[in-house]
Coordinates of N, CA, C and O in Angstrom, one line a residue:
M1 N 20.2 7.3 -6.3 CA 19.2 6.6 -5.8 C 18.6 7.2 -4.6 O 17.4 7.2 -4.5
I2 N 19.5 7.5 -3.6 CA 19.1 8.1 -2.4 C 18.3 9.4 -2.7 O 17.3 9.7 -2.0
K3 N 18.7 10.1 -3.8 CA 18.1 11.4 -4.1 C 16.7 11.1 -4.4 O 15.8 11.9 -4.1
Q4 N 16.4 10.1 -5.2 CA 15.0 9.7 -5.6 C 14.2 9.6 -4.3 O 13.1 10.1 -4.2
L5 N 14.7 8.8 -3.3 CA 14.0 8.5 -2.1 C 13.7 9.8 -1.4 O 12.6 9.9 -0.9
V6 N 14.7 10.7 -1.2 CA 14.5 11.8 -0.5 C 13.5 12.8 -1.2 O 12.6 13.4 -0.6
A7 N 13.6 12.8 -2.5 CA 12.6 13.6 -3.2 C 11.2 13.1 -3.1 O 10.3 14.0 -3.0
V8 N 11.0 11.8 -3.1 CA 9.6 11.2 -3.0 C 9.2 11.5 -1.6 O 8.1 12.1 -1.3
C9 N 10.1 11.4 -0.5 CA 9.7 11.7 0.7 C 9.4 13.2 1.0 O 8.4 13.5 1.7
L10 N 10.1 14.1 0.5 CA 9.8 15.4 0.6 C 8.4 15.8 -0.1 O 7.8 16.6 0.4
L11 N 8.3 15.2 -1.3 CA 7.1 15.6 -1.9 C 5.8 15.0 -1.2 O 4.8 15.7 -1.1
F12 N 6.1 13.8 -0.6 CA 4.9 13.3 0.1 C 4.7 13.9 1.6 O 3.9 13.7 2.2
M13 N 5.8 14.7 1.9 CA 5.9 15.5 3.2 C 5.5 14.5 4.4 O 4.9 14.9 5.4
V14 N 6.1 13.4 4.4 CA 5.9 12.4 5.6 C 7.3 12.4 6.3 O 7.2 12.4 7.6
C15 N 8.3 12.3 5.6 CA 9.6 12.1 6.4 C 10.1 13.4 7.0 O 11.0 13.1 8.1
E16 N 9.7 14.5 6.7 CA 10.1 15.7 7.4 C 11.7 15.7 7.7 O 12.0 16.1 8.9
G17 N 12.4 15.4 6.8 CA 13.9 15.6 7.0 C 14.4 14.5 7.7 O 15.6 14.5 8.2
K18 N 13.8 13.4 8.0 CA 14.2 12.2 8.8 C 14.6 11.0 8.1 O 14.7 9.9 8.7
T19 N 14.8 11.1 6.8 CA 15.1 9.8 6.0 C 16.1 9.0 6.5 O 16.0 7.8 6.3
Q20 N 17.2 9.6 7.1 CA 18.3 8.7 7.6 C 17.9 7.9 8.8 O 18.6 6.8 9.0
S21 N 16.9 8.2 9.6 CA 16.6 7.5 10.8 C 15.4 6.7 10.6 O 15.0 5.9 11.6
L22 N 14.7 6.6 9.4 CA 13.6 5.7 9.3 C 14.1 4.3 8.8 O 14.9 4.2 7.9
S23 N 13.2 3.3 9.4 CA 13.6 2.0 9.0 C 12.8 1.7 7.7 O 12.0 2.5 7.2
E24 N 13.2 0.6 7.1 CA 12.4 0.3 5.8 C 10.8 0.2 6.0 O 10.0 0.6 5.2
N25 N 10.5 -0.5 7.2 CA 9.1 -0.6 7.4 C 8.4 0.8 7.6 O 7.2 1.1 7.3
E26 N 9.0 1.7 8.4 CA 8.5 3.1 8.5 C 8.4 3.8 7.2 O 7.4 4.4 7.0
L27 N 9.3 3.6 6.3 CA 9.2 4.3 5.0 C 8.0 3.5 4.2 O 7.3 4.3 3.5
K28 N 7.9 2.2 4.3 CA 6.8 1.5 3.6 C 5.4 2.1 4.2 O 4.5 2.3 3.5
A29 N 5.4 2.2 5.6 CA 4.2 2.7 6.1 C 3.8 4.2 5.6 O 2.7 4.4 5.4
A30 N 4.9 4.9 5.5 CA 4.6 6.3 5.0 C 4.2 6.2 3.6 O 3.2 7.0 3.2
F31 N 4.7 5.5 2.7 CA 4.2 5.4 1.4 C 2.8 4.8 1.4 O 2.0 5.4 0.7
L32 N 2.4 3.8 2.2 CA 1.1 3.2 2.3 C 0.1 4.3 2.6 O -0.9 4.4 2.1
Y33 N 0.5 5.0 3.6 CA -0.4 6.2 4.1 C -0.6 7.2 3.0 O -1.8 7.6 2.8
R34 N 0.4 7.6 2.3 CA 0.3 8.5 1.2 C -0.5 7.9 0.0 O -1.3 8.5 -0.7
F35 N -0.3 6.7 -0.3 CA -1.2 5.9 -1.3 C -2.6 6.1 -1.0 O -3.3 6.3 -1.9
S36 N -2.9 6.0 0.3 CA -4.3 6.0 0.6 C -4.9 7.5 0.5 O -6.0 7.7 0.0
Q37 N -4.0 8.5 0.6 CA -4.4 9.9 0.4 C -4.5 10.3 -1.0 O -5.3 11.1 -1.4
F38 N -3.7 9.6 -1.9 CA -3.8 9.8 -3.3 C -4.6 8.9 -4.1 O -4.4 8.8 -5.3
S39 N -5.4 8.3 -3.5 CA -6.4 7.3 -4.0 C -7.8 7.6 -3.7 O -8.2 8.3 -2.8
K40 N -8.7 7.2 -4.7 CA -10.0 7.6 -4.5 C -10.9 6.3 -4.8 O -10.7 5.7 -5.8
W41 N -11.7 6.0 -3.9 CA -12.6 4.7 -3.9 C -13.8 5.1 -4.5 O -14.4 6.3 -4.5
P42 N -14.6 4.1 -5.1 CA -15.9 4.4 -5.7 C -16.8 4.7 -4.8 O -16.7 4.3 -3.5
P43 N -17.9 5.4 -5.0 CA -19.0 5.8 -4.0 C -19.6 4.5 -3.5 O -19.8 3.5 -4.3
P44 N -20.1 4.6 -2.3 CA -19.8 5.6 -1.3 C -18.4 5.3 -0.7 O -17.9 4.1 -0.7
P45 N -17.6 6.3 -0.4 CA -16.3 6.1 0.2 C -16.3 5.4 1.5 O -17.3 5.4 2.2
P46 N -15.2 4.7 1.9 CA -15.3 4.0 3.1 C -15.5 5.0 4.2 O -14.9 6.1 4.2
D47 N -16.2 4.7 5.2 CA -16.5 5.4 6.4 C -15.3 5.5 7.4 O -14.9 6.4 7.9
K48 N -14.5 4.4 7.4 CA -13.3 4.2 8.1 C -12.5 3.4 7.3 O -12.7 2.3 6.9
L49 N -11.3 4.1 7.0 CA -10.3 3.4 6.0 C -9.5 2.3 6.9 O -8.9 2.5 7.9
R50 N -9.6 1.0 6.3 CA -9.0 -0.1 6.9 C -7.8 -0.5 6.2 O -7.8 -1.0 5.0
F51 N -6.6 -0.4 6.8 CA -5.3 -0.9 6.4 C -5.1 -2.3 6.8 O -5.2 -2.6 8.0
C52 N -4.9 -3.3 5.9 CA -4.7 -4.7 6.3 C -3.2 -5.0 5.9 O -2.9 -4.7 4.7
V53 N -2.5 -5.7 6.9 CA -1.1 -6.0 6.5 C -1.0 -7.5 6.7 O -1.5 -8.2 7.7
V54 N -0.4 -8.2 5.7 CA -0.2 -9.6 5.7 C 1.4 -9.8 5.6 O 2.0 -9.3 4.8
G55 N 1.8 -10.7 6.6 CA 3.1 -11.2 6.5 C 4.3 -10.3 6.9 O 5.4 -10.6 6.6
N56 N 4.0 -9.2 7.6 CA 5.1 -8.3 8.1 C 4.5 -7.6 9.4 O 4.0 -6.5 9.4
P57 N 4.8 -8.3 10.6 CA 4.4 -7.6 11.8 C 5.1 -6.3 12.1 O 4.4 -5.4 12.7
G58 N 6.3 -6.1 11.7 CA 7.0 -4.8 11.8 C 6.2 -3.7 11.0 O 6.2 -2.5 11.5
L59 N 5.8 -3.9 9.8 CA 5.0 -2.9 9.0 C 3.6 -2.6 9.7 O 3.3 -1.6 9.8
Y60 N 3.0 -3.7 10.2 CA 1.7 -3.5 11.0 C 2.0 -2.5 12.0 O 1.2 -1.4 12.3
Q61 N 3.2 -2.7 12.8 CA 3.5 -1.7 14.0 C 3.8 -0.3 13.4 O 3.3 0.6 14.0
A62 N 4.5 -0.3 12.3 CA 4.8 1.0 11.7 C 3.6 1.8 11.2 O 3.6 3.0 11.4
V63 N 2.7 1.0 10.6 CA 1.5 1.7 10.1 C 0.6 2.2 11.3 O 0.1 3.3 11.3
T64 N 0.6 1.4 12.4 CA -0.2 1.7 13.5 C 0.4 3.1 14.2 O -0.3 4.0 14.6
S65 N 1.7 3.0 14.3 CA 2.4 4.2 14.9 C 2.1 5.4 14.0 O 2.0 6.6 14.6
L66 N 2.4 5.2 12.8 CA 2.2 6.5 11.9 C 0.8 7.1 12.0 O 0.6 8.2 12.1
L67 N -0.2 6.2 11.9 CA -1.5 6.7 11.9 C -1.9 7.3 13.3 O -2.5 8.3 13.4
H68 N -1.3 6.7 14.4 CA -1.5 7.3 15.7 C -0.8 8.7 15.7 O -1.4 9.7 16.3
S69 N 0.4 8.8 15.2 CA 1.0 10.2 15.2 C 0.3 11.2 14.4 O 0.6 12.4 14.6
Q70 N -0.4 10.7 13.3 CA -1.1 11.7 12.5 C -2.5 12.0 13.1 O -3.2 12.7 12.4
G71 N -2.8 11.4 14.2 CA -4.1 11.5 14.9 C -5.3 11.0 14.1 O -6.4 11.5 14.0
M72 N -5.0 9.8 13.5 CA -6.0 9.2 12.5 C -6.6 8.1 13.1 O -7.4 7.3 12.4
E73 N -6.7 7.8 14.4 CA -7.2 6.7 15.0 C -8.7 6.5 14.8 O -9.2 5.4 14.7
D74 N -9.4 7.6 14.8 CA -11.0 7.6 14.7 C -11.3 7.3 13.2 O -12.4 6.8 13.0
D75 N -10.4 7.6 12.3 CA -10.8 7.5 10.8 C -10.2 6.2 10.2 O -10.6 6.0 9.0
T76 N -9.4 5.6 10.9 CA -8.7 4.5 10.3 C -8.7 3.3 11.4 O -8.9 3.4 12.4
E77 N -8.4 2.1 10.7 CA -8.2 0.9 11.5 C -7.0 0.1 10.8 O -6.8 0.2 9.6
V78 N -6.2 -0.5 11.6 CA -5.0 -1.4 11.1 C -5.3 -2.8 11.5 O -5.5 -3.0 12.8
L79 N -5.4 -3.7 10.5 CA -5.6 -5.1 10.9 C -4.4 -5.8 10.4 O -3.9 -5.7 9.2
E80 N -3.9 -6.9 11.2 CA -2.9 -7.8 10.8 C -3.5 -9.1 10.6 O -4.2 -9.7 11.4
L81 N -3.6 -9.6 9.3 CA -4.4 -10.7 8.9 C -3.5 -12.0 8.9 O -2.7 -12.1 8.1
P82 N -3.9 -13.0 9.6 CA -3.3 -14.2 9.6 C -3.8 -15.2 8.4 O -3.1 -16.0 7.9
N83 N -5.1 -14.8 7.9 CA -5.7 -15.6 6.9 C -6.7 -14.7 6.2 O -6.8 -13.6 6.6
N84 N -7.3 -15.2 5.1 CA -8.2 -14.3 4.4 C -9.7 -14.2 4.9 O -10.4 -13.7 4.1
E85 N -9.9 -14.6 6.0 CA -11.3 -14.6 6.5 C -11.9 -13.2 6.7 O -13.0 -13.0 6.5
Q86 N -11.0 -12.3 7.0 CA -11.5 -10.8 7.2 C -11.2 -9.9 6.0 O -11.2 -8.7 6.1
I87 N -10.7 -10.5 5.0 CA -10.2 -9.6 3.8 C -11.4 -8.8 3.4 O -11.0 -7.6 2.8
S88 N -12.5 -9.1 3.5 CA -13.7 -8.2 2.9 C -13.8 -6.9 3.8 O -14.4 -5.9 3.2
R89 N -13.2 -6.8 4.9 CA -13.1 -5.6 5.7 C -12.0 -4.6 5.2 O -12.0 -3.4 5.6
C90 N -11.1 -5.0 4.3 CA -10.0 -4.2 4.0 C -10.3 -3.2 2.8 O -11.0 -3.5 1.9
D91 N -9.7 -2.0 3.0 CA -9.7 -1.0 1.9 C -8.4 -1.0 1.2 O -8.3 -0.7 0.1
I92 N -7.3 -1.2 2.0 CA -6.0 -1.3 1.6 C -5.4 -2.5 2.1 O -5.4 -2.8 3.3
L93 N -4.8 -3.3 1.2 CA -4.2 -4.6 1.6 C -2.7 -4.6 1.2 O -2.5 -4.5 -0.1
F94 N -1.9 -4.8 2.2 CA -0.5 -4.8 1.8 C 0.0 -6.4 2.0 O -0.1 -6.9 3.1
L95 N 0.6 -6.9 1.0 CA 1.0 -8.3 0.8 C 2.6 -8.2 0.9 O 3.2 -7.7 0.0
S96 N 3.1 -8.7 1.9 CA 4.5 -8.6 2.2 C 5.2 -10.0 2.0 O 4.9 -11.0 2.5
Q97 N 6.2 -9.9 1.0 CA 7.0 -11.2 0.7 C 6.2 -12.4 0.5 O 6.5 -13.6 1.0
Q98 N 5.1 -12.3 -0.3 CA 4.4 -13.5 -0.5 C 4.8 -14.2 -1.9 O 5.2 -13.4 -2.8
N99 N 4.8 -15.4 -1.9 CA 5.2 -16.1 -3.0 C 4.1 -16.3 -4.0 O 2.9 -15.8 -3.7
R100 N 4.1 -16.8 -5.2 CA 3.0 -16.9 -6.2 C 1.7 -17.4 -5.6 O 0.7 -17.0 -5.8
Q101 N 1.9 -18.7 -4.9 CA 0.8 -19.4 -4.4 C 0.1 -18.5 -3.3 O -1.3 -18.4 -3.2
Q102 N 0.9 -18.0 -2.4 CA 0.3 -17.1 -1.3 C -0.5 -15.9 -1.9 O -1.4 -15.5 -1.4
T103 N 0.1 -15.3 -2.9 CA -0.4 -14.0 -3.5 C -1.8 -14.4 -4.2 O -2.8 -13.8 -3.9
Q104 N -1.9 -15.6 -4.9 CA -3.2 -16.1 -5.3 C -4.2 -16.4 -4.3 O -5.3 -16.0 -4.4
Y105 N -3.8 -16.9 -3.2 CA -4.6 -17.2 -2.0 C -5.3 -15.9 -1.6 O -6.5 -15.8 -1.3
W106 N -4.5 -14.8 -1.3 CA -4.9 -13.6 -1.0 C -5.9 -12.8 -1.9 O -6.8 -12.1 -1.5
L107 N -5.6 -12.8 -3.1 CA -6.3 -12.1 -4.2 C -7.5 -12.9 -4.7 O -8.3 -12.2 -5.4
E108 N -7.7 -14.2 -4.5 CA -8.8 -14.9 -5.2 C -10.2 -14.3 -4.8 O -11.0 -14.4 -5.6
D109 N -10.4 -13.8 -3.7 CA -11.7 -13.2 -3.4 C -11.9 -11.8 -3.6 O -12.9 -11.2 -3.3
L110 N -10.9 -11.2 -4.2 CA -10.9 -9.7 -4.4 C -10.9 -9.3 -5.9 O -10.7 -8.2 -6.2
E111 N -11.3 -10.2 -6.7 CA -11.2 -10.0 -8.2 C -11.9 -8.6 -8.6 O -11.3 -7.9 -9.4
Q112 N -13.1 -8.3 -8.2 CA -13.8 -7.2 -8.5 C -14.0 -6.2 -7.4 O -14.5 -5.1 -7.6
S113 N -13.4 -6.4 -6.3 CA -13.5 -5.6 -5.0 C -12.6 -4.4 -5.2 O -11.5 -4.4 -5.6
P114 N -13.1 -3.2 -4.7 CA -12.4 -1.9 -4.7 C -11.4 -1.9 -3.6 O -11.5 -1.0 -2.7
V115 N -10.4 -2.9 -3.5 CA -9.5 -2.8 -2.4 C -8.1 -2.5 -3.1 O -7.8 -3.2 -4.1
L116 N -7.4 -1.5 -2.5 CA -6.1 -1.1 -3.1 C -5.1 -2.3 -2.5 O -4.8 -2.2 -1.3
V117 N -4.6 -3.0 -3.5 CA -3.7 -4.0 -3.1 C -2.2 -3.5 -3.5 O -2.0 -3.1 -4.5
V118 N -1.4 -3.6 -2.4 CA 0.0 -3.2 -2.6 C 0.8 -4.4 -2.2 O 0.6 -5.0 -1.3
S119 N 1.9 -4.6 -3.0 CA 2.8 -5.8 -2.7 C 4.2 -5.3 -2.8 O 4.5 -4.2 -3.3
D120 N 5.1 -5.9 -1.9 CA 6.5 -5.4 -1.9 C 7.3 -6.4 -2.6 O 8.5 -6.4 -2.4
T121 N 6.7 -7.1 -3.6 CA 7.6 -8.1 -4.5 C 7.1 -7.7 -6.0 O 5.9 -7.5 -6.2
S122 N 8.1 -7.9 -6.8 CA 7.6 -7.8 -8.3 C 6.7 -8.8 -8.7 O 5.8 -8.7 -9.5
E123 N 6.8 -10.0 -8.1 CA 5.8 -11.1 -8.5 C 4.4 -10.8 -8.0 O 3.4 -10.9 -8.7
G124 N 4.3 -10.2 -6.9 CA 3.0 -9.7 -6.4 C 2.4 -8.7 -7.2 O 1.2 -8.8 -7.5
F125 N 3.2 -7.8 -7.7 CA 2.7 -6.8 -8.7 C 2.2 -7.4 -10.0 O 1.2 -7.0 -10.5
R126 N 3.0 -8.3 -10.6 CA 2.7 -8.9 -11.8 C 1.3 -9.8 -11.6 O 0.6 -10.0 -12.6
Q127 N 1.1 -10.4 -10.5 CA -0.1 -11.1 -10.1 C -1.3 -10.5 -9.8 O -2.5 -11.0 -9.7
G128 N -1.3 -9.1 -9.6 CA -2.6 -8.4 -9.4 C -2.5 -7.3 -8.4 O -3.5 -6.7 -8.2
A129 N -1.4 -6.9 -7.8 CA -1.4 -5.9 -6.9 C -1.4 -4.6 -7.8 O -0.8 -4.6 -8.9
M130 N -2.1 -3.6 -7.3 CA -2.2 -2.3 -8.1 C -1.0 -1.6 -8.0 O -0.7 -0.7 -8.8
I131 N -0.3 -1.7 -6.7 CA 0.9 -0.9 -6.6 C 2.0 -2.0 -6.2 O 1.7 -2.7 -5.2
G132 N 3.0 -1.9 -6.7 CA 4.2 -2.6 -6.2 C 5.3 -1.7 -5.7 O 5.8 -0.8 -6.4
L133 N 5.5 -1.9 -4.3 CA 6.4 -1.0 -3.6 C 7.7 -1.8 -3.5 O 7.8 -2.7 -2.5
I134 N 8.6 -1.6 -4.3 CA 9.8 -2.4 -4.4 C 11.1 -1.7 -3.7 O 11.5 -0.5 -4.2
A135 N 11.7 -2.5 -2.9 CA 13.0 -2.0 -2.3 C 14.2 -2.7 -2.9 O 14.2 -4.0 -3.0
D136 N 15.2 -1.9 -3.4 CA 16.4 -2.6 -3.8 C 17.5 -1.7 -3.4 O 17.4 -0.5 -3.3
A137 N 18.7 -2.3 -3.2 CA 19.9 -1.5 -2.8 C 19.5 -0.3 -1.9 O 19.2 -0.5 -0.7
N138 N 19.6 0.9 -2.3 CA 19.3 2.1 -1.7 C 18.2 2.8 -2.2 O 18.0 4.0 -2.0
N139 N 17.2 2.1 -2.7 CA 16.0 2.8 -3.3 C 14.8 2.0 -2.8 O 14.7 0.9 -2.8
L140 N 13.8 2.9 -2.7 CA 12.4 2.4 -2.5 C 11.5 3.0 -3.6 O 11.4 4.2 -3.6
S141 N 11.0 2.2 -4.6 CA 10.3 2.9 -5.7 C 9.0 2.1 -5.8 O 8.7 1.1 -5.2
F142 N 8.0 2.6 -6.8 CA 6.8 1.9 -6.8 C 6.3 2.0 -8.3 O 6.7 2.8 -8.9
R143 N 5.6 0.9 -8.6 CA 5.0 0.9 -9.9 C 3.5 0.8 -9.7 O 2.9 0.2 -8.7
V144 N 2.6 1.4 -10.7 CA 1.3 1.4 -10.7 C 0.6 0.6 -11.7 O 1.0 0.8 -13.0
N145 N -0.4 -0.2 -11.5 CA -1.3 -0.9 -12.4 C -2.5 -0.1 -12.5 O -3.4 -0.5 -11.9
L146 N -2.5 0.9 -13.3 CA -3.6 1.8 -13.4 C -4.8 1.1 -14.0 O -6.0 1.3 -13.7
T147 N -4.6 0.2 -15.0 CA -5.7 -0.5 -15.7 C -6.4 -1.3 -14.7 O -7.7 -1.2 -14.6
D148 N -5.8 -2.1 -14.0 CA -6.4 -3.0 -12.8 C -7.2 -2.1 -11.8 O -8.2 -2.5 -11.3
A149 N -6.6 -1.0 -11.5 CA -7.1 -0.2 -10.4 C -8.4 0.4 -10.9 O -9.5 0.3 -10.2
K150 N -8.5 0.9 -12.2 CA -9.7 1.4 -12.7 C -10.8 0.4 -12.9 O -11.8 0.6 -12.7
R151 N -10.3 -0.9 -13.3 CA -11.3 -2.0 -13.5 C -12.0 -2.3 -12.1 O -13.2 -2.6 -12.2
R152 N -11.3 -2.0 -11.1 CA -11.9 -2.3 -9.7 C -12.5 -1.0 -9.1 O -13.0 -1.0 -8.0
G153 N -12.6 0.2 -9.9 CA -13.3 1.4 -9.5 C -12.4 2.2 -8.7 O -12.9 3.3 -8.2
L154 N -11.1 2.1 -8.6 CA -10.2 2.9 -7.9 C -9.5 3.9 -8.9 O -9.3 3.6 -10.0
N155 N -9.2 5.1 -8.4 CA -8.6 6.2 -9.1 C -7.3 6.6 -8.4 O -7.4 6.7 -7.1
F156 N -6.4 7.0 -9.1 CA -5.1 7.7 -8.4 C -5.0 9.0 -8.9 O -5.3 9.4 -10.1
S157 N -4.4 9.9 -8.0 CA -4.1 11.3 -8.4 C -2.9 11.3 -9.4 O -2.1 10.5 -9.5
A158 N -2.9 12.4 -10.2 CA -1.8 12.6 -11.1 C -0.5 12.7 -10.5 O 0.5 12.2 -10.9
H159 N -0.4 13.3 -9.3 CA 0.8 13.4 -8.5 C 1.4 12.0 -8.2 O 2.6 11.8 -8.3
L160 N 0.6 11.1 -7.8 CA 1.0 9.7 -7.6 C 1.6 9.0 -8.8 O 2.8 8.5 -8.8
L161 N 0.9 9.2 -10.0 CA 1.3 8.6 -11.1 C 2.5 9.2 -11.7 O 3.4 8.4 -12.3
K162 N 2.8 10.4 -11.5 CA 4.0 11.1 -11.9 C 5.2 10.5 -11.2 O 6.3 10.4 -11.7
L163 N 5.0 10.1 -10.0 CA 6.2 9.6 -9.3 C 6.5 8.1 -9.4 O 7.6 7.6 -9.0
A164 N 5.6 7.4 -10.0 CA 5.8 6.0 -10.2 C 6.9 5.8 -11.2 O 7.0 6.5 -12.1
T165 N 7.6 4.6 -11.0 CA 8.6 4.4 -11.9 C 8.1 3.6 -13.2 O 8.7 3.6 -14.2
E166 N 6.8 3.1 -13.0 CA 6.2 2.4 -14.2 C 4.7 2.6 -13.9 O 4.2 2.4 -12.9
V167 N 4.0 3.0 -15.0 CA 2.5 3.0 -15.0 C 2.0 2.1 -16.2 O 2.4 2.4 -17.3
R168 N 1.2 1.1 -15.9 CA 0.6 0.4 -16.9 C -0.9 0.6 -17.0 O -1.6 0.8 -16.0

């Protein structure tokens, strides 16, 4: 299982041999960043890629730090959303540890919007997230709902799809 994580990190070239020292939120931030690089939005592409994080202040900080370390401050913005009032500003929405009702609350206004929704629960993935980034024991893996992504106008690279544990 650790081998899979290391292989994914090496392929994504984010971890640079530091997998032992990265926290779960730092790994999730790295995956989120790479998901954005291996995704294509419908025309016109976003002028500034906006990452929105719900329910995980540690992940918000990790994404902010990662983007800063990559020199991406001018091209990206990270928002921590306490409610769905600003959800229309998001290009990538990460829902952390949301239950069924909470997930429905966040997704209700995004039915046809080209927002890449990532969840860290299986339930969130089943309810409409296009990517389920799931942590268990010593493994961090992801599933892709390609059908829903395409319906919303998003496309993923073949490299991303090859690494997914499940593609529907």
